[in-house]
XYZ file of C-alpha atoms in Angstrom:
755
model
C 47.415 105.456 -13.818
C 45.491 107.757 -16.116
C 47.032 110.693 -17.927
C 45.728 114.200 -17.306
C 45.934 117.089 -19.715
C 46.797 119.914 -17.333
C 50.308 121.259 -17.049
C 52.051 122.910 -14.125
C 53.707 125.984 -15.477
C 55.991 124.773 -18.221
C 56.375 121.310 -16.630
C 54.883 118.129 -17.914
C 51.655 117.172 -16.206
C 52.293 115.769 -12.758
C 50.736 112.409 -13.431
C 52.827 112.046 -16.579
C 55.994 112.727 -14.588
C 54.972 110.177 -11.960
C 54.167 107.546 -14.580
C 57.480 108.163 -16.348
C 59.355 107.451 -13.131
C 57.204 104.452 -12.286
C 57.964 102.827 -15.631
C 61.395 104.213 -16.464
C 63.105 104.423 -13.067
C 61.223 102.290 -10.558
C 60.359 99.629 -13.128
C 56.742 99.155 -12.049
C 53.538 98.873 -14.037
C 51.462 101.941 -13.094
C 48.260 99.943 -12.721
C 49.996 97.540 -10.290
C 52.253 99.999 -8.514
C 52.600 99.436 -4.784
C 52.454 102.260 -2.269
C 56.239 102.061 -1.987
C 56.588 102.238 -5.779
C 54.468 105.365 -5.726
C 56.566 106.833 -2.913
C 59.733 106.374 -4.953
C 58.222 107.799 -8.129
C 56.781 110.911 -6.475
C 60.036 111.430 -4.576
C 61.969 111.359 -7.851
C 59.641 113.974 -9.325
C 60.295 116.241 -6.337
C 64.024 115.446 -6.421
C 64.287 116.621 -10.043
C 62.888 120.045 -9.238
C 64.941 120.354 -6.050
C 68.071 119.515 -8.069
C 67.292 122.358 -10.466
C 66.898 124.724 -7.534
C 70.197 123.492 -6.046
C 72.113 124.165 -9.271
C 70.626 127.656 -9.587
C 71.330 128.433 -5.932
C 75.001 127.463 -6.259
C 75.340 129.553 -9.394
C 73.804 132.615 -7.713
C 75.943 132.279 -4.582
C 79.155 131.753 -6.515
C 78.547 134.727 -8.782
C 77.675 136.917 -5.799
C 80.865 135.995 -3.882
C 78.520 135.290 -0.981
C 79.729 134.800 2.553
C 78.604 131.256 3.295
C 77.391 129.864 6.588
C 78.704 126.386 7.407
C 76.858 124.620 10.214
C 78.819 121.682 11.679
C 76.779 119.190 13.681
C 77.010 115.498 14.579
C 73.229 115.318 14.151
C 70.644 116.521 11.647
C 67.287 115.069 12.671
C 65.491 115.880 9.414
C 62.743 113.232 9.561
C 60.923 112.355 6.355
C 61.629 114.469 3.302
C 58.820 113.975 0.783
C 56.069 115.869 2.600
C 58.401 118.785 3.297
C 59.581 118.839 -0.326
C 56.045 118.841 -1.712
C 55.092 121.719 0.585
C 58.163 123.728 -0.437
C 57.544 123.064 -4.153
C 53.858 123.989 -3.715
C 52.940 120.543 -5.059
C 51.289 118.914 -2.074
C 47.666 119.514 -3.014
C 48.181 118.743 -6.705
C 50.047 115.503 -6.008
C 47.301 114.580 -3.554
C 44.730 115.074 -6.317
C 46.704 112.932 -8.769
C 47.060 110.130 -6.220
C 43.381 110.381 -5.248
C 42.347 109.842 -8.880
C 43.943 106.414 -8.607
C 42.039 105.587 -5.439
C 45.050 106.192 -3.168
C 45.697 108.547 -0.263
C 48.822 110.690 -0.276
C 49.032 110.260 3.511
C 49.488 106.508 3.045
C 52.297 107.170 0.558
C 54.058 109.597 2.902
C 53.863 107.037 5.740
C 55.967 104.602 3.683
C 59.063 106.795 3.897
C 61.474 105.956 6.738
C 62.860 108.742 8.883
C 66.432 109.603 7.966
C 68.507 108.151 10.830
C 70.835 111.132 11.064
C 70.095 112.388 14.571
C 68.533 111.657 17.935
C 67.437 114.618 20.030
C 66.844 118.337 20.252
C 70.358 119.262 19.178
C 69.876 117.440 15.877
C 66.356 118.733 15.320
C 67.578 122.279 15.988
C 70.181 121.807 13.250
C 67.494 120.639 10.817
C 65.230 123.584 11.696
C 68.122 125.994 11.172
C 68.772 124.647 7.680
C 65.073 125.026 6.817
C 65.050 128.599 8.121
C 68.298 129.647 6.454
C 67.057 128.325 3.106
C 63.739 130.133 3.577
C 65.588 133.356 4.432
C 67.764 132.836 1.303
C 70.977 132.722 3.339
C 73.831 130.830 1.625
C 73.965 127.899 4.032
C 75.591 124.469 4.170
C 75.199 121.866 6.868
C 77.976 119.320 7.407
C 77.506 116.030 9.198
C 77.830 112.245 9.022
C 75.985 109.862 6.718
C 75.122 107.276 9.353
C 74.070 103.952 7.909
C 72.190 102.891 11.053
C 71.632 106.082 13.021
C 71.607 105.782 16.805
C 69.211 102.834 17.031
C 65.600 101.932 16.433
C 63.900 101.539 19.786
C 61.630 98.594 20.419
C 59.901 97.799 23.717
C 59.937 94.129 24.733
C 58.454 93.186 28.101
C 58.530 96.860 29.035
C 62.248 97.211 28.390
C 64.078 99.180 25.726
C 65.657 97.011 23.052
C 68.031 98.630 20.561
C 67.866 97.528 16.937
C 69.759 98.803 13.903
C 67.901 101.671 12.237
C 68.487 100.472 8.691
C 67.015 103.482 6.914
C 69.216 103.013 3.828
C 68.323 99.368 3.186
C 66.276 100.314 0.124
C 68.321 103.371 -0.757
C 67.011 106.913 -0.587
C 66.061 109.226 -3.441
C 66.998 112.277 -1.411
C 70.767 112.046 -1.543
C 73.039 113.004 -4.418
C 76.282 111.041 -4.432
C 79.280 113.264 -5.216
C 81.980 110.804 -6.312
C 84.201 113.686 -7.384
C 84.217 115.068 -3.805
C 86.453 112.897 -1.677
C 89.130 113.675 0.908
C 91.810 111.744 2.761
C 91.466 111.686 6.549
C 94.377 110.527 8.698
C 94.871 109.183 12.204
C 97.750 108.229 14.492
C 101.432 108.236 13.707
C 103.832 110.925 14.845
C 105.024 114.462 14.093
C 108.425 115.181 12.543
C 110.191 118.547 12.534
C 112.348 119.962 9.770
C 115.535 121.933 10.357
C 113.511 125.162 10.385
C 111.062 123.610 12.886
C 108.218 123.101 10.433
C 105.916 120.270 11.488
C 105.176 117.264 9.296
C 102.487 114.838 10.439
C 103.337 111.231 9.569
C 99.990 109.468 10.109
C 99.574 105.745 10.579
C 96.021 105.299 9.199
C 94.362 106.762 6.148
C 90.773 106.523 4.958
C 88.576 108.430 2.559
C 85.551 110.613 3.178
C 82.976 110.437 0.405
C 80.381 113.183 0.015
C 76.609 112.761 -0.262
C 74.395 115.833 -0.549
C 70.813 116.322 0.538
C 68.905 119.379 -0.668
C 67.010 121.308 2.029
C 64.365 123.469 0.345
C 63.324 126.932 1.390
C 59.650 127.817 1.542
C 58.271 130.662 -0.541
C 61.560 130.857 -2.434
C 63.480 128.901 -5.056
C 66.620 128.974 -2.917
C 67.815 125.867 -1.084
C 70.415 124.899 1.499
C 72.783 121.948 1.208
C 73.338 119.225 3.776
C 76.616 117.497 2.938
C 77.139 114.182 4.706
C 80.318 112.117 4.834
C 80.627 108.364 4.464
C 83.806 106.607 5.563
C 85.491 104.360 3.016
C 88.572 102.169 3.311
C 91.527 103.341 1.196
C 91.082 100.130 -0.794
C 87.817 98.260 -1.049
C 89.343 94.980 0.122
C 92.566 93.525 1.446
C 92.886 91.510 -1.752
C 96.090 89.773 -0.682
C 94.384 88.388 2.443
C 91.349 87.429 0.399
C 93.444 85.523 -2.155
C 95.189 83.650 0.687
C 91.772 82.497 1.859
C 91.815 84.742 4.938
C 88.344 86.115 4.268
C 87.810 87.319 7.827
C 90.920 89.518 7.670
C 89.902 90.857 4.270
C 86.500 91.905 5.634
C 87.994 93.261 8.870
C 90.214 95.606 6.861
C 87.164 97.141 5.207
C 85.017 97.249 8.352
C 87.756 98.801 10.503
C 87.564 101.963 8.440
C 83.953 102.050 7.350
C 82.513 101.437 10.832
C 83.258 105.111 11.538
C 80.052 106.121 9.739
C 77.852 103.243 10.869
C 76.270 104.437 14.121
C 75.508 107.769 15.793
C 77.042 108.038 19.280
C 78.604 104.586 19.669
C 78.484 103.275 23.221
C 81.323 105.087 25.002
C 81.352 102.877 28.106
C 84.349 100.979 26.688
C 87.776 102.256 25.549
C 87.058 101.034 22.010
C 83.739 102.908 21.967
C 85.365 106.122 23.189
C 88.067 105.888 20.548
C 85.496 105.286 17.818
C 83.521 108.353 18.883
C 86.593 110.596 18.728
C 87.473 109.105 15.336
C 83.950 109.963 14.160
C 84.214 113.552 15.301
C 87.558 114.151 13.647
C 86.567 112.288 10.483
C 83.564 114.462 9.683
C 85.335 117.644 10.816
C 88.452 117.009 8.721
C 86.466 116.266 5.570
C 84.267 119.322 6.143
C 87.166 121.699 6.766
C 89.033 120.431 3.709
C 85.887 120.931 1.640
C 85.322 124.464 2.944
C 88.932 125.471 2.272
C 88.875 123.873 -1.181
C 85.668 125.693 -2.169
C 87.019 128.998 -0.914
C 90.267 128.607 -2.857
C 88.423 127.693 -6.056
C 86.351 130.871 -5.804
C 88.842 133.347 -4.333
C 92.328 131.979 -5.031
C 93.670 132.947 -1.605
C 93.026 132.103 2.031
C 93.973 135.561 3.247
C 90.296 136.581 3.006
C 88.833 133.343 4.387
C 87.050 135.059 7.290
C 85.430 137.617 4.984
C 83.645 134.866 3.067
C 83.271 132.052 5.618
C 81.313 131.657 8.857
C 81.618 128.256 10.566
C 79.291 127.410 13.422
C 79.991 124.615 15.911
C 76.779 122.992 17.158
C 77.985 121.945 20.622
C 81.466 120.503 21.180
C 81.279 117.454 18.881
C 82.917 119.436 16.042
C 85.300 121.303 18.397
C 88.399 119.724 16.851
C 87.609 121.882 13.786
C 89.486 124.720 15.498
C 92.718 122.717 15.544
C 92.048 121.207 12.106
C 91.652 124.610 10.427
C 94.892 125.783 12.026
C 96.613 122.595 10.798
C 95.391 123.122 7.235
C 96.386 126.784 7.166
C 99.793 126.155 8.758
C 100.948 122.789 7.442
C 99.200 122.563 4.077
C 98.907 126.181 2.956
C 101.982 127.709 4.587
C 100.424 130.458 6.709
C 102.169 131.828 9.762
C 100.704 131.049 13.167
C 99.533 134.622 13.725
C 97.805 134.783 10.342
C 96.172 131.380 10.773
C 95.026 132.111 14.315
C 93.660 135.490 13.245
C 91.551 133.865 10.530
C 90.400 131.108 12.888
C 89.052 133.393 15.600
C 87.041 135.403 13.058
C 85.615 132.316 11.341
C 84.248 130.225 14.225
C 81.273 130.631 16.529
C 80.003 128.103 19.070
C 76.674 127.099 20.616
C 76.761 125.567 24.083
C 73.896 123.181 24.897
C 74.395 122.253 28.554
C 74.923 123.762 31.988
C 75.973 120.487 33.602
C 79.755 120.290 34.037
C 79.669 116.488 33.797
C 78.042 116.773 30.355
C 80.793 118.976 28.910
C 82.836 116.873 26.511
C 86.427 116.039 27.431
C 88.932 113.568 25.988
C 91.910 111.896 27.688
C 95.144 113.540 26.614
C 96.626 110.110 25.896
C 93.830 109.307 23.436
C 94.119 112.647 21.631
C 97.906 112.269 21.408
C 97.483 108.736 20.055
C 94.900 109.559 17.363
C 95.741 113.192 16.549
C 99.335 113.980 17.544
C 99.620 117.094 15.375
C 96.335 118.482 16.650
C 97.437 117.973 20.221
C 100.505 120.128 19.531
C 98.266 122.838 18.091
C 95.933 122.640 21.093
C 98.925 123.088 23.415
C 99.967 126.192 21.451
C 96.433 127.625 21.665
C 96.385 126.853 25.389
C 99.763 128.515 25.934
C 98.515 131.730 24.330
C 95.236 131.527 26.276
C 96.998 131.104 29.626
C 99.427 133.931 28.840
C 96.465 136.217 28.135
C 94.702 135.111 31.314
C 97.885 135.668 33.309
C 98.204 139.211 32.006
C 94.521 139.898 32.718
C 94.563 138.527 36.283
C 98.179 138.429 37.499
C 98.847 135.890 40.214
C 95.482 134.143 39.967
C 96.664 130.548 39.554
C 93.185 129.224 40.204
C 91.943 131.103 37.144
C 94.677 129.539 35.009
C 93.670 126.053 36.152
C 90.004 126.706 35.491
C 90.342 128.154 31.975
C 93.100 125.846 30.769
C 92.118 123.710 27.789
C 94.018 120.887 29.495
C 92.446 119.741 32.748
C 95.397 118.721 34.912
C 93.336 117.281 37.782
C 93.538 113.481 37.871
C 93.712 111.960 34.399
C 94.788 114.796 32.100
C 91.956 115.618 29.685
C 91.313 118.030 26.829
C 88.304 120.265 27.523
C 86.562 120.651 24.182
C 84.273 123.492 25.293
C 87.348 125.503 26.303
C 88.861 124.878 22.867
C 85.641 126.141 21.244
C 85.596 129.303 23.363
C 89.265 130.035 22.731
C 88.843 129.633 18.978
C 85.534 131.460 18.477
C 84.530 135.102 18.244
C 80.997 134.371 19.505
C 79.662 131.906 22.103
C 75.942 131.620 22.683
C 73.546 129.864 24.981
C 70.170 128.702 23.714
C 67.726 130.506 26.026
C 67.858 133.698 28.048
C 68.169 131.803 31.345
C 70.715 129.367 29.962
C 72.920 132.132 28.568
C 72.805 134.051 31.850
C 73.661 130.940 33.879
C 76.374 129.960 31.398
C 78.121 133.278 32.054
C 77.586 132.985 35.814
C 78.579 129.324 36.316
C 80.405 126.980 33.953
C 82.032 129.733 31.840
C 82.214 132.541 34.399
C 85.983 132.854 34.062
C 85.825 133.072 30.285
C 83.070 135.679 30.543
C 85.474 137.779 32.644
C 88.274 137.324 30.127
C 86.137 137.833 27.002
C 82.998 139.762 28.050
C 82.062 140.681 24.466
C 82.290 137.105 23.233
C 79.158 135.765 24.958
C 75.566 136.337 23.921
C 72.194 134.609 23.699
C 70.327 133.023 20.798
C 67.141 131.425 22.056
C 66.359 128.253 20.108
C 63.421 128.080 17.751
C 61.469 125.638 15.598
C 60.379 125.900 11.995
C 56.613 126.385 11.597
C 56.798 124.791 8.152
C 57.547 121.383 9.662
C 55.972 121.713 13.100
C 52.677 123.302 12.154
C 52.075 123.365 8.392
C 53.246 119.787 7.826
C 52.552 118.159 11.192
C 49.098 119.643 11.726
C 47.168 119.928 8.437
C 43.809 120.264 10.209
C 44.884 123.333 12.189
C 46.836 124.670 9.211
C 43.692 124.759 7.071
C 41.887 126.707 9.772
C 44.742 129.205 10.108
C 44.982 129.721 6.351
C 41.240 130.347 6.117
C 41.259 132.703 9.104
C 44.437 134.806 8.762
C 45.982 133.752 5.436
C 49.080 131.613 4.768
C 51.786 134.229 5.416
C 52.340 132.949 8.981
C 54.560 130.199 7.558
C 57.312 132.771 7.043
C 56.247 135.315 9.657
C 54.932 133.827 12.891
C 53.993 137.271 14.167
C 50.967 136.925 11.872
C 49.518 134.521 14.444
C 48.717 137.621 16.502
C 45.727 137.893 14.174
C 44.141 134.997 16.047
C 43.613 137.200 19.104
C 40.742 138.936 17.374
C 39.112 135.526 16.815
C 39.529 134.207 20.343
C 35.952 135.074 21.319
C 34.465 133.844 18.033
C 32.408 130.721 18.804
C 32.658 129.444 15.231
C 36.421 129.730 15.199
C 36.693 128.015 18.569
C 34.471 125.172 17.404
C 36.666 124.762 14.319
C 39.769 124.766 16.505
C 38.250 122.037 18.696
C 37.371 119.963 15.629
C 40.961 120.220 14.361
C 42.285 119.085 17.738
C 39.781 116.219 17.790
C 40.963 115.033 14.344
C 44.545 114.994 15.578
C 43.593 113.099 18.735
C 41.687 110.506 16.742
C 44.721 110.056 14.498
C 46.991 109.534 17.517
C 44.482 107.219 19.213
C 44.517 105.006 16.109
C 48.333 104.956 16.238
C 48.287 103.935 19.918
C 45.914 101.077 19.126
C 48.158 99.867 16.296
C 51.541 100.358 17.921
C 51.058 99.460 21.608
C 47.552 97.998 21.751
C 46.045 100.642 24.037
C 42.531 101.854 23.317
C 41.975 105.451 24.409
C 39.079 107.867 24.216
C 39.986 110.937 22.098
C 37.801 113.079 24.364
C 40.185 112.469 27.281
C 42.928 114.943 28.144
C 46.096 113.937 26.269
C 48.981 114.645 28.651
C 52.376 114.121 26.990
C 56.050 114.097 27.930
C 58.090 113.389 24.826
C 61.853 113.865 24.959
C 65.099 112.015 25.577
C 64.900 109.855 28.706
C 67.213 111.448 31.249
C 67.064 112.010 34.994
C 67.317 115.797 34.653
C 64.228 115.865 32.411
C 62.419 114.246 35.355
C 60.209 111.621 33.782
C 60.266 110.193 37.319
C 58.342 113.222 38.594
C 55.672 112.558 35.979
C 55.526 108.850 36.898
C 55.060 109.726 40.577
C 52.181 112.013 39.630
C 50.609 109.178 37.627
C 50.897 106.821 40.603
C 49.411 109.373 43.007
C 46.544 110.006 40.586
C 46.019 106.242 40.265
C 45.830 105.898 44.056
C 43.407 108.811 44.358
C 41.053 107.337 41.763
C 41.110 103.993 43.555
C 40.299 105.703 46.859
C 37.456 107.782 45.384
C 36.158 105.929 42.325
C 32.811 107.689 42.610
C 34.387 111.141 42.041
C 33.871 112.825 38.634
C 37.443 112.399 37.377
C 38.400 114.033 34.105
C 39.711 111.172 31.939
C 43.420 111.534 31.182
C 45.805 109.690 28.873
C 49.438 110.134 29.968
C 51.921 109.450 27.177
C 55.679 109.117 27.341
C 58.113 108.771 24.459
C 61.876 109.003 24.118
C 65.048 106.973 23.837
C 67.548 106.173 26.578
C 71.224 106.117 25.666
C 72.297 102.514 25.293
C 74.719 102.660 28.250
C 72.455 104.723 30.551
C 71.191 102.125 33.026
C 69.000 104.430 35.121
C 67.240 105.855 32.050
C 66.463 102.322 30.878
C 65.137 101.475 34.332
C 62.845 104.511 34.139
C 61.429 103.200 30.842
C 60.766 99.848 32.488
C 59.033 101.561 35.425
C 56.797 103.564 33.075
C 55.748 100.409 31.289
C 55.180 98.470 34.515
C 53.017 101.297 35.873
C 51.116 101.357 32.576
C 50.503 97.599 32.790
C 49.008 97.954 36.267
C 46.945 101.084 35.595
C 45.585 100.091 32.199
C 44.349 96.707 33.451
C 42.715 97.859 36.662
C 38.920 97.619 36.170
C 38.348 100.137 38.954
C 40.315 102.741 36.964
C 38.691 102.081 33.600
C 39.068 104.927 31.105
C 39.688 107.544 33.784
C 43.452 107.058 33.513
C 45.533 105.442 30.797
C 49.319 105.340 30.487
C 51.316 104.594 27.352
C 54.964 104.525 26.306
C 55.195 105.149 22.551
C 58.318 103.479 21.115
C 60.929 104.788 18.701
C 60.375 108.486 19.219
C 61.564 110.557 16.276
C 60.331 113.278 13.957
C 57.514 111.255 12.378
C 56.213 110.001 15.725
C 56.445 113.553 17.074
C 54.353 114.779 14.140
C 51.584 112.474 15.370
C 51.858 113.226 19.084
C 52.446 116.969 19.194
C 49.347 118.146 17.277
C 47.162 115.900 19.471
C 48.489 117.025 22.863
C 46.333 118.961 25.316
C 48.998 119.181 28.037
C 52.754 119.517 27.553
C 55.034 118.350 30.385
C 58.203 120.519 30.531
C 59.263 119.725 34.089
C 63.076 119.685 34.246
C 64.705 121.038 37.386
C 65.248 124.769 36.867
C 68.752 125.449 35.624
C 69.256 122.109 33.857
C 67.359 122.328 30.542
C 69.302 124.652 28.266
C 66.282 125.554 26.157
C 64.015 122.777 25.026
C 62.327 122.926 21.659
C 59.635 120.352 22.342
C 58.055 123.008 24.587
C 57.819 125.341 21.571
C 56.447 122.702 19.178
C 53.743 121.692 21.620
C 52.791 125.292 22.433
C 52.679 126.130 18.725
C 50.108 123.365 18.271
C 47.865 124.561 21.075
C 48.973 122.457 24.050
C 49.046 124.087 27.477
C 52.398 123.860 29.234
C 52.862 122.316 32.661
C 56.372 123.471 33.450
C 59.088 124.779 35.671
C 60.812 128.121 35.176
C 63.579 126.523 33.151
C 65.041 126.983 29.689
C 62.760 128.601 27.129
C 59.705 127.953 29.335
C 60.471 131.361 30.836
C 60.349 133.156 27.495
C 57.224 131.256 26.442
C 55.646 132.336 29.718
C 56.591 135.960 29.034
C 55.042 135.703 25.576
C 51.741 134.003 26.398
C 51.220 135.207 29.969
C 51.542 133.236 33.169
C 47.772 132.842 33.301
C 48.054 130.641 30.190
C 50.616 128.221 31.638
C 50.778 125.945 34.669
C 54.044 127.008 36.331
C 55.214 125.162 39.457
C 58.367 124.262 41.346
C 61.500 126.067 42.486
C 63.371 128.718 40.533
C 67.126 128.403 40.027
C 67.712 130.855 42.880
C 65.446 128.860 45.198
C 67.222 125.634 44.258
C 70.598 127.192 45.063
C 69.262 128.355 48.423
C 67.784 124.941 49.173
C 71.072 123.210 48.408
C 72.941 125.704 50.578
C 70.682 125.099 53.576
C 70.598 121.331 53.097
C 68.164 119.384 50.964
C 66.685 116.382 52.796
C 64.611 114.212 50.451
C 63.977 111.528 53.089
C 62.326 114.145 55.275
C 59.976 115.030 52.392
C 59.273 111.324 51.878
C 58.388 110.839 55.544
C 56.184 113.954 55.746
C 54.077 113.491 52.591
C 51.744 110.468 52.914
C 50.698 110.335 49.241
C 54.287 110.603 48.044
C 55.429 108.015 50.594
C 52.775 105.565 49.440
C 53.767 106.004 45.782
C 57.463 105.520 46.531
C 56.769 102.513 48.746
C 54.724 100.950 45.955
C 57.755 101.360 43.691
C 60.105 99.975 46.355
C 57.997 96.997 47.411
C 57.092 95.690 43.964
C 53.471 96.803 43.637
C 54.175 97.479 39.953
C 56.696 94.651 39.564
C 55.327 91.642 41.490
C 57.447 89.264 39.412
C 60.582 91.032 40.676
C 59.772 93.105 43.793
C 63.257 94.624 44.086
C 63.439 95.749 40.437
C 63.205 99.460 41.238
C 65.245 99.656 44.443
C 67.764 101.945 42.736
C 65.031 104.400 41.774
C 63.692 104.520 45.326
C 67.104 105.003 46.918
C 68.223 107.532 44.290
C 65.242 109.696 45.209
C 65.056 109.104 48.969
C 68.514 108.168 50.259
C 71.113 109.126 47.657
C 70.528 112.852 47.426
C 67.766 113.202 44.804
C 70.131 115.310 42.705
C 67.384 116.679 40.447
C 65.022 117.414 43.367
C 62.129 115.282 42.180
C 60.699 115.040 45.701
């Protein structure tokens, strides 16, 4: 690489910094550096300046005695970090120039970085967007989660079926984490609880392991302030069972290490087996215990007392995965720091808040009492104490209402006794929010109606959002350039500035530029489809996308049925002037979710038939894009013309894919569900394609009797499509492959009202 003379402020020239890292850190000759070498060197340049910002941020917050926000989440779906860091450091264009002087493209360098395998779906992406926004708003924020070595899984499609592979994102290390060897905590499991003569509890655990801290710096935009994402790695109390190793029992020596360290291997281990369920609960307590110990330790080092913990600490629970934090904080305050129950409980209820992410009772997390007693005996005692106080309060509020006591109890006594984690969150929090206006209203009216009666001031709404820095500025550079030229760059921190586009809506030049930006994005995605799944598509076709976790309530099946009906219509009238359409699906199915995996197979079988029918040609193409994550989304979302948001009303809590797609200019095809309603209010119903039943209409339909077979018999096009699925038209090698899909929709109730 050549050296340039310019400097950036009081820094060395950028190319000099890059060369220094290539030679001194990466160990590569600049003139022979690979794209990956360049990725590592540029990342280390950005890391250095982020580290300086992190140190300054911590100094400012400590000196200011700031009240810190701690966001606890099992997932942080942060995606790639280099592009975001360069944007935040205002280095993107200058680094691009330096790389271009060497005949390289910065885009090729950015593509080399693997996505951080720290999350899976909307819940994890929401957490990442929150950290970005809190840093940008200069709020003193920390995220706490798990340092997964393999994430959930990398999805591959073989013969149309999902295959799960380890997502080995750390194989070559990552420049974005800062190991904190001095930050380590003991985490315990099992054992029993002893009582002293004065009835003080002493937990005698059976297992002990260590939580080791790794920090990632989350930069703010338009500010030097940053947020911290602290992730925990599980480590055995000793690196090896040396005695077993010296006896030649190598398998036992390795098993000792793996038994502890497997806790931080995989996100959401398969919970279809008892061992998988136990591992998941161990994961949740492991990251919560380390986080709570760290929060308490930091507070004590700065304030010297825990009596003012709530004045300086706000802890947010992102869904119920970190719910055990309520009991863990009580345990630390009671057993370790000698507080009374009343004082500890008073601090707890002022510290915690909780976001609920689902309206489906079956999706609310519960754990068998026997498992909680086995792994966390002291916490189970604390939960029983919390429940006793809760039921006493409920009894005083509604005397004689035994049904209320059963419904609000943290312990579900029906059948196998289970601990209701959402109830624990509500009992221990001062605020509980839903994630869209509809969701929050339904939450108060349905699953948490009794709690809303008991604690009416505790519930409110916080509609989800997405960060425009990632989902417009970074994901859509073509549109970003147009926006900057037209209304200035301030929209990155103030999305209300986009209102300025209204004045340009009739400007032919602006509209042509908008179309050109969309075309660039569609060409980019078309090239990706050709490379990744071998489908050639015309960028001038309508790009119709449904990208989200594969789940029956999200109704990918409804979209597939529409594809089949459209396919049949084209075959019946091939001479008609059909608008070419490319229908794209992407998303992962949970490894134990058989129906979701069958839906993926159906999509791919339909695609195989449609894409190879010469009568259809380019008028309809179907593609399933594998391994959906942040980086794949950054390709798909800017290119979309149509955004499918078609869950049954009352099932999607919010959705954030709907916002990302709308922000990039896609028109929404959607039901009145989740945040679709608020998007509709904002953009006007004339600018969306709204269809389907409302929640009230669904309730009425269920009450009067929903008969999907009757719909099947009365709608010839729908009947033909379903019969094609049932009789093997799309699976001639195995005609009965999709019997379960047919019967689920026609004969077994069609729970999500697809028909």
